[in-house]
Every structure is written in C-alpha cells, then in structure tokens.
Amino acid sequence: MINYELDGKVAVVTGGASGIGKACAHAFARSGADVSIWDLNQSALDAAADELKQHGHRVHTAIVDVSDSRAVDTAMEGVVGELGKVDIVVANAGIGGDISPSGDYSDEGWHKVIGINLDGVMYTQRAAIRAMKKSGGGSIINMASILGSVGFAMSSAYVAAKHGVVGMTKAAAWEHAGDNIRVNAVGPAFIKTPLVEKSLDAQTLKFLESQHALNRLGTPEEVGELVAWLASDAASFATGAYWAIDGGYLAR
Ligand SMILES: NC(=O)c1ccc[n+]([C@@H]2O[C@H](COP(=O)([O-])OP(=O)(O)OC[C@H]3O[C@@H](n4cnc5c(N)ncnc54)[C@H](O)[C@@H]3O)[C@@H](O)[C@H]2O)c1
C-alpha cells in the first residue's frame, strides 16, 4: 500500500461512512492524516470511525445532510474547532436517484438528486474554500462520475448533476489557484459499493461489467488511491482537471 505522506494534514470526507468515501478516508488515515467523516447516520459513522481509528490518527464524525448549506457550514467550522484546520476535502456524498426517462422525470426526483449531488458539492466546496483560505490552502476533490462526461439512459438528474460537478470544479480551480487551493474532479465508472449493488439486479451488473475494458467493476479502494494522490503534495501541478478512473469505460 502506498503512503501518500499526509502526516499532519486534516481531511474531510462527505458520505464517508460507506463505499468510495470510506475508502478515501482509509487511504488518508493510512497515509497519516486526521480525518473527519460526515454522513447521515450516527451508527454507520461510528462503525466506520472504529475501523479508521486502527490507523492511529484522530477520527472525527459529524451528522451532516450536504443538501443543507447551513449544516455544511456548521460542520466545517466544527472540524476546524476540533482538528485545528482543513487541508483536504472530498465532496463525495451522493445518491443514484430515480430511474426514469427524461420525459417522465418527476420534479421531486429531479430536485432530490440535484440537491445532494450538485448543490451539496457546491456547499461543501464553498465551505472548504473558506476554511482553506484561512490556513494557507489545500486540495478539494469533487466526486463526479464517468457520467460527468458521457450520458446514460434513465438517469438524467444524475448525469446533469455530475456534468455540473465537473464544471464547477474547473471554475473554482481558476478562481482559487492564487489561494493555493487545488480543485479536481474524479470520475469513477461503476464501482462495487452499496449504491450500485442495492439498486441493480445481477443481470444488469453483469452487463455493466462488460462495458469496462477490464470486464469488471472497480473497487472503492481503487478510487481511494487516485483521490489520495490528488490530495497529496505529489499532485502539486494537478488542478481543474477531470480524472476518470474507469477500467477503460470511456476508451471507445
Ligand atoms: N458506486 C459507483 O459506481 C459510483 C460511480 C461513480 C461515482 N460515484 C459517486 O461516488 C460517490 C459515493 O458513492 P458510493 O458508490 O460510495 O455510494 P454509497 O451509497 O456506498 O455511499 C454514499 C454515502 O453518502 C451518504 N449520503 C447520501 N446522501 C447524503 C447526504 N444528503 N448528506 C450526507 N451524506 C449522504 C450515504 O449515507 C452513504 O454513506 C457518490 O457521489 C456517487 O455518485 C459512485
């Protein structure tokens, strides 16, 4: 396992109690960082925190619905109060949303996905920028998807939100390079997490595997490696970019 040399850094991961977010938190803690994981449910947060403490660094948890901007601001202030500063933020919390054609997509379903997957990333990124400006800079990683660069049937809200995440990442990178803040977007293909495994049947999963050149889904840990590199000083020239990690999905 690679150590990304994050000693003394403080990392925040939204949606950090499960899947990709939890894997990112492990890669950070394993590399020496203190971590704050945010999620909706205290028992899931406690279980993830118990695992993360095995790396020997401080672990902070917060119940935060990222679609609530005030909750996000309060939680970011809480991390600074508890852990002293914020160096790394992964705006990862997200949902799949309704599966429906664009012509039938409901207002409620649309606003739910946009509220979490787009507004939630904007609120998290904004709070991160404000905190990082006070401590001299940092690295923000916004969790997009391959569906931040190509379309996918029956998921218009998700596809729109992820394309929006890529756009806001590029704008913020230009705006805050002078504050020593790097901002990148990560685009995983289909990854074996509860989000995918809960919502798709075995036949669909098999089909999706075949859509990757590597003929399998990715693991959360494989995404965590890219995110940890982007968070680290080794990625000092990386900003404003969309980083696909997709087993070859987009290579067609
Ligand atoms: N799994 C995939 O195939 C895949 C592919 C590309 C991108 N992504 C993205 O990666 C991110 C993580 O997904 P995952 O697959 O690990 O899913 P997951 O369901 O395993 O984890 C997501 C976590 O986010 C939390 N969450 C949901 N809504 C929240 C909210 N409003 N506020 C705070 N936390 C909230 C959930 O409770 C959960 O713990 C999402 O943004 C998702 O869109 C996933």
mmCIF file of C-alpha atoms and ligand atoms in Angstrom:
data_model
loop_
_atom_site.group_PDB
_atom_site.id
_atom_site.type_symbol
_atom_site.label_atom_id
_atom_site.label_comp_id
_atom_site.label_asym_id
_atom_site.label_seq_id
_atom_site.Cartn_x
_atom_site.Cartn_y
_atom_site.Cartn_z
ATOM 1 C CA MET A 1 0.000 0.000 0.000
ATOM 2 C CA ILE A 2 1.302 3.446 -0.931
ATOM 3 C CA ASN A 3 1.805 6.032 1.813
ATOM 4 C CA TYR A 4 0.811 9.420 0.360
ATOM 5 C CA GLU A 5 2.654 11.316 3.136
ATOM 6 C CA LEU A 6 -0.284 13.191 4.618
ATOM 7 C CA ASP A 7 1.186 13.455 8.134
ATOM 8 C CA GLY A 8 -0.242 16.451 9.988
ATOM 9 C CA LYS A 9 -2.992 17.037 7.400
ATOM 10 C CA VAL A 10 -6.704 17.173 8.207
ATOM 11 C CA ALA A 11 -9.112 15.614 5.698
ATOM 12 C CA VAL A 12 -12.899 15.857 5.463
ATOM 13 C CA VAL A 13 -14.890 13.257 3.518
ATOM 14 C CA THR A 14 -18.633 13.670 2.958
ATOM 15 C CA GLY A 15 -20.554 10.421 2.649
ATOM 16 C CA GLY A 16 -17.570 8.972 4.495
ATOM 17 C CA ALA A 17 -19.379 6.126 6.253
ATOM 18 C CA SER A 18 -19.714 3.915 3.153
ATOM 19 C CA GLY A 19 -18.298 2.895 -0.207
ATOM 20 C CA ILE A 20 -15.920 5.238 -2.008
ATOM 21 C CA GLY A 21 -15.940 7.860 0.753
ATOM 22 C CA LYS A 22 -14.930 5.346 3.398
ATOM 23 C CA ALA A 23 -12.154 4.005 1.151
ATOM 24 C CA CYS A 24 -10.844 7.578 0.672
ATOM 25 C CA ALA A 25 -10.869 8.101 4.442
ATOM 26 C CA HIS A 26 -8.865 4.870 4.888
ATOM 27 C CA ALA A 27 -6.277 5.957 2.302
ATOM 28 C CA PHE A 28 -5.921 9.319 4.094
ATOM 29 C CA ALA A 29 -5.681 7.874 7.628
ATOM 30 C CA ARG A 30 -3.268 5.165 6.438
ATOM 31 C CA SER A 31 -1.111 7.979 5.000
ATOM 32 C CA GLY A 32 -1.000 9.880 8.301
ATOM 33 C CA ALA A 33 -3.964 12.294 8.151
ATOM 34 C CA ASP A 34 -6.578 13.045 10.781
ATOM 35 C CA VAL A 35 -9.991 12.525 9.195
ATOM 36 C CA SER A 36 -13.483 13.858 9.667
ATOM 37 C CA ILE A 37 -16.203 11.748 8.081
ATOM 38 C CA TRP A 38 -19.654 13.200 7.510
ATOM 39 C CA ASP A 39 -22.784 11.180 6.832
ATOM 40 C CA LEU A 40 -26.491 10.901 7.631
ATOM 41 C CA ASN A 41 -26.483 8.166 10.231
ATOM 42 C CA GLN A 42 -24.582 8.018 13.551
ATOM 43 C CA SER A 43 -24.381 4.221 13.793
ATOM 44 C CA ALA A 44 -22.843 3.975 10.301
ATOM 45 C CA LEU A 45 -20.444 6.798 11.209
ATOM 46 C CA ASP A 46 -19.467 5.050 14.457
ATOM 47 C CA ALA A 47 -18.781 1.756 12.666
ATOM 48 C CA ALA A 48 -16.605 3.483 10.039
ATOM 49 C CA ALA A 49 -14.816 5.538 12.728
ATOM 50 C CA ASP A 50 -13.941 2.359 14.649
ATOM 51 C CA GLU A 51 -12.266 0.950 11.518
ATOM 52 C CA LEU A 52 -10.464 4.212 10.762
ATOM 53 C CA LYS A 53 -9.054 4.566 14.288
ATOM 54 C CA GLN A 54 -6.935 1.472 13.636
ATOM 55 C CA HIS A 55 -4.579 3.684 11.612
ATOM 56 C CA GLY A 56 -3.684 5.557 14.824
ATOM 57 C CA HIS A 57 -4.823 9.094 13.909
ATOM 58 C CA ARG A 58 -7.676 11.295 15.088
ATOM 59 C CA VAL A 59 -11.122 10.493 13.687
ATOM 60 C CA HIS A 60 -13.962 12.997 13.929
ATOM 61 C CA THR A 61 -17.550 12.337 12.835
ATOM 62 C CA ALA A 62 -20.468 14.627 12.042
ATOM 63 C CA ILE A 63 -24.057 14.023 11.032
ATOM 64 C CA VAL A 64 -24.497 16.309 8.031
ATOM 65 C CA ASP A 65 -27.005 16.381 5.210
ATOM 66 C CA VAL A 66 -24.902 18.017 2.489
ATOM 67 C CA SER A 67 -28.012 19.392 0.786
ATOM 68 C CA ASP A 68 -28.410 21.715 3.804
ATOM 69 C CA SER A 69 -25.929 24.572 3.320
ATOM 70 C CA ARG A 70 -26.113 25.744 6.935
ATOM 71 C CA ALA A 71 -25.391 22.240 8.224
ATOM 72 C CA VAL A 72 -22.364 22.064 5.915
ATOM 73 C CA ASP A 73 -21.024 25.439 7.117
ATOM 74 C CA THR A 74 -21.544 24.491 10.771
ATOM 75 C CA ALA A 75 -19.820 21.128 10.302
ATOM 76 C CA MET A 76 -16.809 22.703 8.555
ATOM 77 C CA GLU A 77 -16.447 25.174 11.444
ATOM 78 C CA GLY A 78 -16.753 22.202 13.809
ATOM 79 C CA VAL A 79 -13.861 20.397 12.103
ATOM 80 C CA VAL A 80 -11.659 23.492 12.382
ATOM 81 C CA GLY A 81 -12.628 23.754 16.068
ATOM 82 C CA GLU A 82 -11.925 20.058 16.797
ATOM 83 C CA LEU A 83 -8.991 19.274 14.500
ATOM 84 C CA GLY A 84 -7.497 22.772 14.044
ATOM 85 C CA LYS A 85 -7.753 23.318 10.247
ATOM 86 C CA VAL A 86 -8.851 21.719 6.989
ATOM 87 C CA ASP A 87 -6.324 20.693 4.300
ATOM 88 C CA ILE A 88 -8.229 18.148 2.185
ATOM 89 C CA VAL A 89 -11.943 17.943 1.399
ATOM 90 C CA VAL A 90 -13.628 15.229 -0.645
ATOM 91 C CA ALA A 91 -17.152 16.246 -1.680
ATOM 92 C CA ASN A 92 -18.269 12.678 -2.188
ATOM 93 C CA ALA A 93 -21.774 12.239 -0.719
ATOM 94 C CA GLY A 94 -24.231 11.272 -3.416
ATOM 95 C CA ILE A 95 -27.239 9.200 -4.408
ATOM 96 C CA GLY A 96 -28.322 7.416 -7.585
ATOM 97 C CA GLY A 97 -31.847 8.831 -7.704
ATOM 98 C CA ASP A 98 -34.910 7.859 -9.687
ATOM 99 C CA ILE A 99 -34.507 5.631 -12.733
ATOM 100 C CA SER A 100 -36.844 7.150 -15.289
ATOM 101 C CA PRO A 101 -36.769 8.581 -18.839
ATOM 102 C CA SER A 102 -36.316 12.347 -19.169
ATOM 103 C CA GLY A 103 -39.889 12.776 -20.418
ATOM 104 C CA ASP A 104 -41.259 11.290 -17.196
ATOM 105 C CA TYR A 105 -38.742 12.540 -14.626
ATOM 106 C CA SER A 106 -40.604 13.965 -11.618
ATOM 107 C CA ASP A 107 -39.916 17.403 -10.107
ATOM 108 C CA GLU A 108 -39.382 15.770 -6.723
ATOM 109 C CA GLY A 109 -36.918 13.173 -8.042
ATOM 110 C CA TRP A 110 -35.002 15.809 -10.000
ATOM 111 C CA HIS A 111 -34.671 18.214 -7.050
ATOM 112 C CA LYS A 112 -33.610 15.433 -4.686
ATOM 113 C CA VAL A 113 -30.672 14.375 -6.877
ATOM 114 C CA ILE A 114 -29.659 17.941 -7.746
ATOM 115 C CA GLY A 115 -29.958 18.963 -4.071
ATOM 116 C CA ILE A 116 -27.497 16.310 -2.904
ATOM 117 C CA ASN A 117 -25.260 15.586 -5.918
ATOM 118 C CA LEU A 118 -24.872 19.156 -7.223
ATOM 119 C CA ASP A 119 -25.943 21.680 -4.547
ATOM 120 C CA GLY A 120 -24.324 19.505 -1.860
ATOM 121 C CA VAL A 121 -20.992 19.505 -3.689
ATOM 122 C CA MET A 122 -21.215 23.284 -4.196
ATOM 123 C CA TYR A 123 -21.941 23.882 -0.479
ATOM 124 C CA THR A 124 -19.100 21.564 0.548
ATOM 125 C CA GLN A 125 -16.651 23.101 -1.926
ATOM 126 C CA ARG A 126 -17.612 26.640 -0.793
ATOM 127 C CA ALA A 127 -17.145 25.825 2.898
ATOM 128 C CA ALA A 128 -13.845 24.103 2.076
ATOM 129 C CA ILE A 129 -12.536 27.145 0.188
ATOM 130 C CA ARG A 130 -13.429 29.470 3.087
ATOM 131 C CA ALA A 131 -11.697 27.224 5.630
ATOM 132 C CA MET A 132 -8.639 26.601 3.437
ATOM 133 C CA LYS A 133 -8.119 30.309 2.720
ATOM 134 C CA LYS A 134 -7.637 30.807 6.464
ATOM 135 C CA SER A 135 -4.979 28.085 6.748
ATOM 136 C CA GLY A 136 -2.960 28.749 3.596
ATOM 137 C CA GLY A 137 -4.505 26.420 1.011
ATOM 138 C CA GLY A 138 -5.486 22.829 0.373
ATOM 139 C CA SER A 139 -6.833 20.235 -2.037
ATOM 140 C CA ILE A 140 -10.516 19.755 -2.900
ATOM 141 C CA ILE A 141 -11.641 16.619 -4.700
ATOM 142 C CA ASN A 142 -15.201 16.580 -6.027
ATOM 143 C CA MET A 143 -16.691 13.171 -6.727
ATOM 144 C CA ALA A 144 -18.140 13.224 -10.232
ATOM 145 C CA SER A 145 -18.543 10.049 -12.325
ATOM 146 C CA ILE A 146 -17.966 8.850 -15.867
ATOM 147 C CA LEU A 147 -21.494 10.255 -16.156
ATOM 148 C CA GLY A 148 -19.891 13.681 -15.688
ATOM 149 C CA SER A 149 -18.550 13.305 -19.234
ATOM 150 C CA VAL A 150 -20.948 10.978 -21.104
ATOM 151 C CA GLY A 151 -24.676 10.292 -20.989
ATOM 152 C CA PHE A 152 -26.545 7.311 -19.554
ATOM 153 C CA ALA A 153 -30.191 6.456 -20.165
ATOM 154 C CA MET A 154 -32.819 6.753 -17.407
ATOM 155 C CA SER A 155 -30.658 8.889 -15.073
ATOM 156 C CA SER A 156 -30.957 12.454 -16.378
ATOM 157 C CA ALA A 157 -30.745 14.146 -12.967
ATOM 158 C CA TYR A 158 -27.645 12.156 -12.010
ATOM 159 C CA VAL A 159 -25.972 12.835 -15.376
ATOM 160 C CA ALA A 160 -26.824 16.555 -15.158
ATOM 161 C CA ALA A 161 -25.525 16.833 -11.589
ATOM 162 C CA LYS A 162 -22.244 15.065 -12.394
ATOM 163 C CA HIS A 163 -21.626 17.217 -15.504
ATOM 164 C CA GLY A 164 -22.290 20.228 -13.242
ATOM 165 C CA VAL A 165 -19.744 18.990 -10.706
ATOM 166 C CA VAL A 166 -17.080 18.841 -13.424
ATOM 167 C CA GLY A 167 -17.935 22.405 -14.493
ATOM 168 C CA MET A 168 -17.867 23.889 -11.009
ATOM 169 C CA THR A 169 -14.538 22.172 -10.377
ATOM 170 C CA LYS A 170 -12.956 23.854 -13.403
ATOM 171 C CA ALA A 171 -14.286 27.303 -12.428
ATOM 172 C CA ALA A 172 -13.122 27.002 -8.817
ATOM 173 C CA ALA A 173 -9.658 25.846 -9.889
ATOM 174 C CA TRP A 174 -9.166 29.096 -11.833
ATOM 175 C CA GLU A 175 -10.644 31.252 -9.076
ATOM 176 C CA HIS A 176 -8.652 29.804 -6.169
ATOM 177 C CA ALA A 177 -5.271 28.804 -7.597
ATOM 178 C CA GLY A 178 -3.971 32.069 -6.119
ATOM 179 C CA ASP A 179 -5.167 30.918 -2.690
ATOM 180 C CA ASN A 180 -3.023 27.788 -3.046
ATOM 181 C CA ILE A 181 -6.164 25.653 -3.376
ATOM 182 C CA ARG A 182 -6.221 22.902 -5.997
ATOM 183 C CA VAL A 183 -9.637 21.628 -7.136
ATOM 184 C CA ASN A 184 -10.101 18.402 -9.102
ATOM 185 C CA ALA A 185 -12.980 16.136 -10.095
ATOM 186 C CA VAL A 186 -12.797 12.349 -10.072
ATOM 187 C CA GLY A 187 -14.851 10.260 -12.483
ATOM 188 C CA PRO A 188 -15.259 6.636 -11.434
ATOM 189 C CA ALA A 189 -17.019 4.156 -13.698
ATOM 190 C CA PHE A 190 -19.192 1.536 -11.995
ATOM 191 C CA ILE A 191 -17.754 0.686 -8.582
ATOM 192 C CA LYS A 192 -18.816 -2.137 -6.274
ATOM 193 C CA THR A 193 -20.493 -0.194 -3.466
ATOM 194 C CA PRO A 194 -23.885 -0.341 -1.748
ATOM 195 C CA LEU A 195 -25.101 2.429 -4.119
ATOM 196 C CA VAL A 196 -24.678 0.132 -7.137
ATOM 197 C CA GLU A 197 -25.269 -3.263 -5.535
ATOM 198 C CA LYS A 198 -28.529 -2.197 -3.850
ATOM 199 C CA SER A 199 -30.103 -0.679 -6.939
ATOM 200 C CA LEU A 200 -29.132 -3.080 -9.757
ATOM 201 C CA ASP A 201 -30.039 -6.739 -10.358
ATOM 202 C CA ALA A 202 -27.457 -9.450 -11.142
ATOM 203 C CA GLN A 203 -28.154 -9.387 -14.895
ATOM 204 C CA THR A 204 -27.668 -5.617 -15.121
ATOM 205 C CA LEU A 205 -24.467 -5.845 -13.066
ATOM 206 C CA LYS A 206 -23.121 -8.493 -15.476
ATOM 207 C CA PHE A 207 -23.939 -6.257 -18.446
ATOM 208 C CA LEU A 208 -22.267 -3.281 -16.777
ATOM 209 C CA GLU A 209 -19.112 -5.320 -16.142
ATOM 210 C CA SER A 210 -18.856 -5.934 -19.895
ATOM 211 C CA GLN A 211 -18.937 -2.166 -20.563
ATOM 212 C CA HIS A 212 -15.484 -1.774 -18.984
ATOM 213 C CA ALA A 213 -12.370 -2.779 -20.972
ATOM 214 C CA LEU A 214 -11.211 -4.583 -17.825
ATOM 215 C CA ASN A 215 -14.534 -6.512 -17.845
ATOM 216 C CA ARG A 216 -15.276 -5.893 -14.178
ATOM 217 C CA LEU A 217 -16.500 -3.211 -11.809
ATOM 218 C CA GLY A 218 -13.955 -1.198 -9.860
ATOM 219 C CA THR A 219 -13.440 -1.277 -6.108
ATOM 220 C CA PRO A 220 -13.811 1.681 -3.741
ATOM 221 C CA GLU A 221 -10.151 1.246 -2.786
ATOM 222 C CA GLU A 222 -9.048 1.735 -6.418
ATOM 223 C CA VAL A 223 -10.830 5.114 -6.418
ATOM 224 C CA GLY A 224 -9.365 5.948 -2.988
ATOM 225 C CA GLU A 225 -5.826 5.599 -4.383
ATOM 226 C CA LEU A 226 -6.451 8.278 -7.032
ATOM 227 C CA VAL A 227 -8.143 10.568 -4.522
ATOM 228 C CA ALA A 228 -5.287 10.203 -2.024
ATOM 229 C CA TRP A 229 -2.758 11.064 -4.735
ATOM 230 C CA LEU A 230 -4.776 14.159 -5.727
ATOM 231 C CA ALA A 231 -4.883 15.162 -2.042
ATOM 232 C CA SER A 232 -1.132 14.797 -1.666
ATOM 233 C CA ASP A 233 1.707 17.198 -2.454
ATOM 234 C CA ALA A 234 2.794 14.763 -5.199
ATOM 235 C CA ALA A 235 -0.135 16.154 -7.231
ATOM 236 C CA SER A 236 1.065 19.766 -6.903
ATOM 237 C CA PHE A 237 0.568 20.541 -10.642
ATOM 238 C CA ALA A 238 -2.877 18.915 -10.833
ATOM 239 C CA THR A 239 -5.810 21.306 -10.728
ATOM 240 C CA GLY A 240 -9.005 21.982 -12.664
ATOM 241 C CA ALA A 241 -8.959 18.517 -14.197
ATOM 242 C CA TYR A 242 -11.401 15.654 -14.560
ATOM 243 C CA TRP A 243 -9.715 12.374 -13.638
ATOM 244 C CA ALA A 244 -11.516 9.317 -14.981
ATOM 245 C CA ILE A 245 -10.867 6.075 -13.112
ATOM 246 C CA ASP A 246 -12.937 3.779 -15.184
ATOM 247 C CA GLY A 247 -11.400 0.452 -16.191
ATOM 248 C CA GLY A 248 -11.471 1.688 -19.784
ATOM 249 C CA TYR A 249 -15.212 2.546 -19.877
ATOM 250 C CA LEU A 250 -14.635 5.838 -21.721
ATOM 251 C CA ALA A 251 -11.984 4.403 -24.078
ATOM 252 C CA ARG A 252 -14.283 3.768 -27.019
HETATM 253 N N1 LIG B 1 -20.548 3.353 -6.993
HETATM 254 C C1 LIG B 1 -20.395 3.808 -8.218
HETATM 255 O O1 LIG B 1 -20.471 3.060 -9.203
HETATM 256 C C2 LIG B 1 -20.088 5.251 -8.458
HETATM 257 C C3 LIG B 1 -19.594 5.610 -9.724
HETATM 258 C C4 LIG B 1 -19.305 6.946 -9.975
HETATM 259 C C5 LIG B 1 -19.482 7.884 -8.999
HETATM 260 N N2 LIG B 1 -19.969 7.504 -7.789
HETATM 261 C C6 LIG B 1 -20.159 8.549 -6.806
HETATM 262 O O2 LIG B 1 -19.375 8.285 -5.667
HETATM 263 C C7 LIG B 1 -19.988 8.856 -4.515
HETATM 264 C C8 LIG B 1 -20.096 7.817 -3.431
HETATM 265 O O3 LIG B 1 -20.912 6.763 -3.882
HETATM 266 P P1 LIG B 1 -20.804 5.275 -3.337
HETATM 267 O O4 LIG B 1 -20.938 4.396 -4.511
HETATM 268 O O5 LIG B 1 -19.653 5.121 -2.421
HETATM 269 O O6 LIG B 1 -22.191 5.186 -2.562
HETATM 270 P P2 LIG B 1 -22.578 4.683 -1.079
HETATM 271 O O7 LIG B 1 -24.048 4.654 -1.080
HETATM 272 O O8 LIG B 1 -21.803 3.467 -0.715
HETATM 273 O O9 LIG B 1 -22.044 5.887 -0.177
HETATM 274 C C9 LIG B 1 -22.600 7.168 -0.237
HETATM 275 C C10 LIG B 1 -22.671 7.722 1.167
HETATM 276 O O10 LIG B 1 -23.206 9.053 1.074
HETATM 277 C C11 LIG B 1 -24.138 9.202 2.123
HETATM 278 N N3 LIG B 1 -25.110 10.232 1.770
HETATM 279 C C12 LIG B 1 -26.156 10.142 0.909
HETATM 280 N N4 LIG B 1 -26.841 11.291 0.890
HETATM 281 C C13 LIG B 1 -26.218 12.127 1.752
HETATM 282 C C14 LIG B 1 -26.455 13.462 2.159
HETATM 283 N N5 LIG B 1 -27.508 14.159 1.708
HETATM 284 N N6 LIG B 1 -25.604 14.028 3.054
HETATM 285 C C15 LIG B 1 -24.558 13.320 3.536
HETATM 286 N N7 LIG B 1 -24.289 12.044 3.198
HETATM 287 C C16 LIG B 1 -25.117 11.467 2.310
HETATM 288 C C17 LIG B 1 -24.792 7.850 2.282
HETATM 289 O O11 LIG B 1 -25.414 7.710 3.545
HETATM 290 C C18 LIG B 1 -23.597 6.919 2.084
HETATM 291 O O12 LIG B 1 -22.967 6.626 3.303
HETATM 292 C C19 LIG B 1 -21.336 9.413 -5.000
HETATM 293 O O13 LIG B 1 -21.208 10.796 -5.251
HETATM 294 C C20 LIG B 1 -21.573 8.671 -6.290
HETATM 295 O O14 LIG B 1 -22.395 9.378 -7.178
HETATM 296 C C21 LIG B 1 -20.261 6.212 -7.494
#
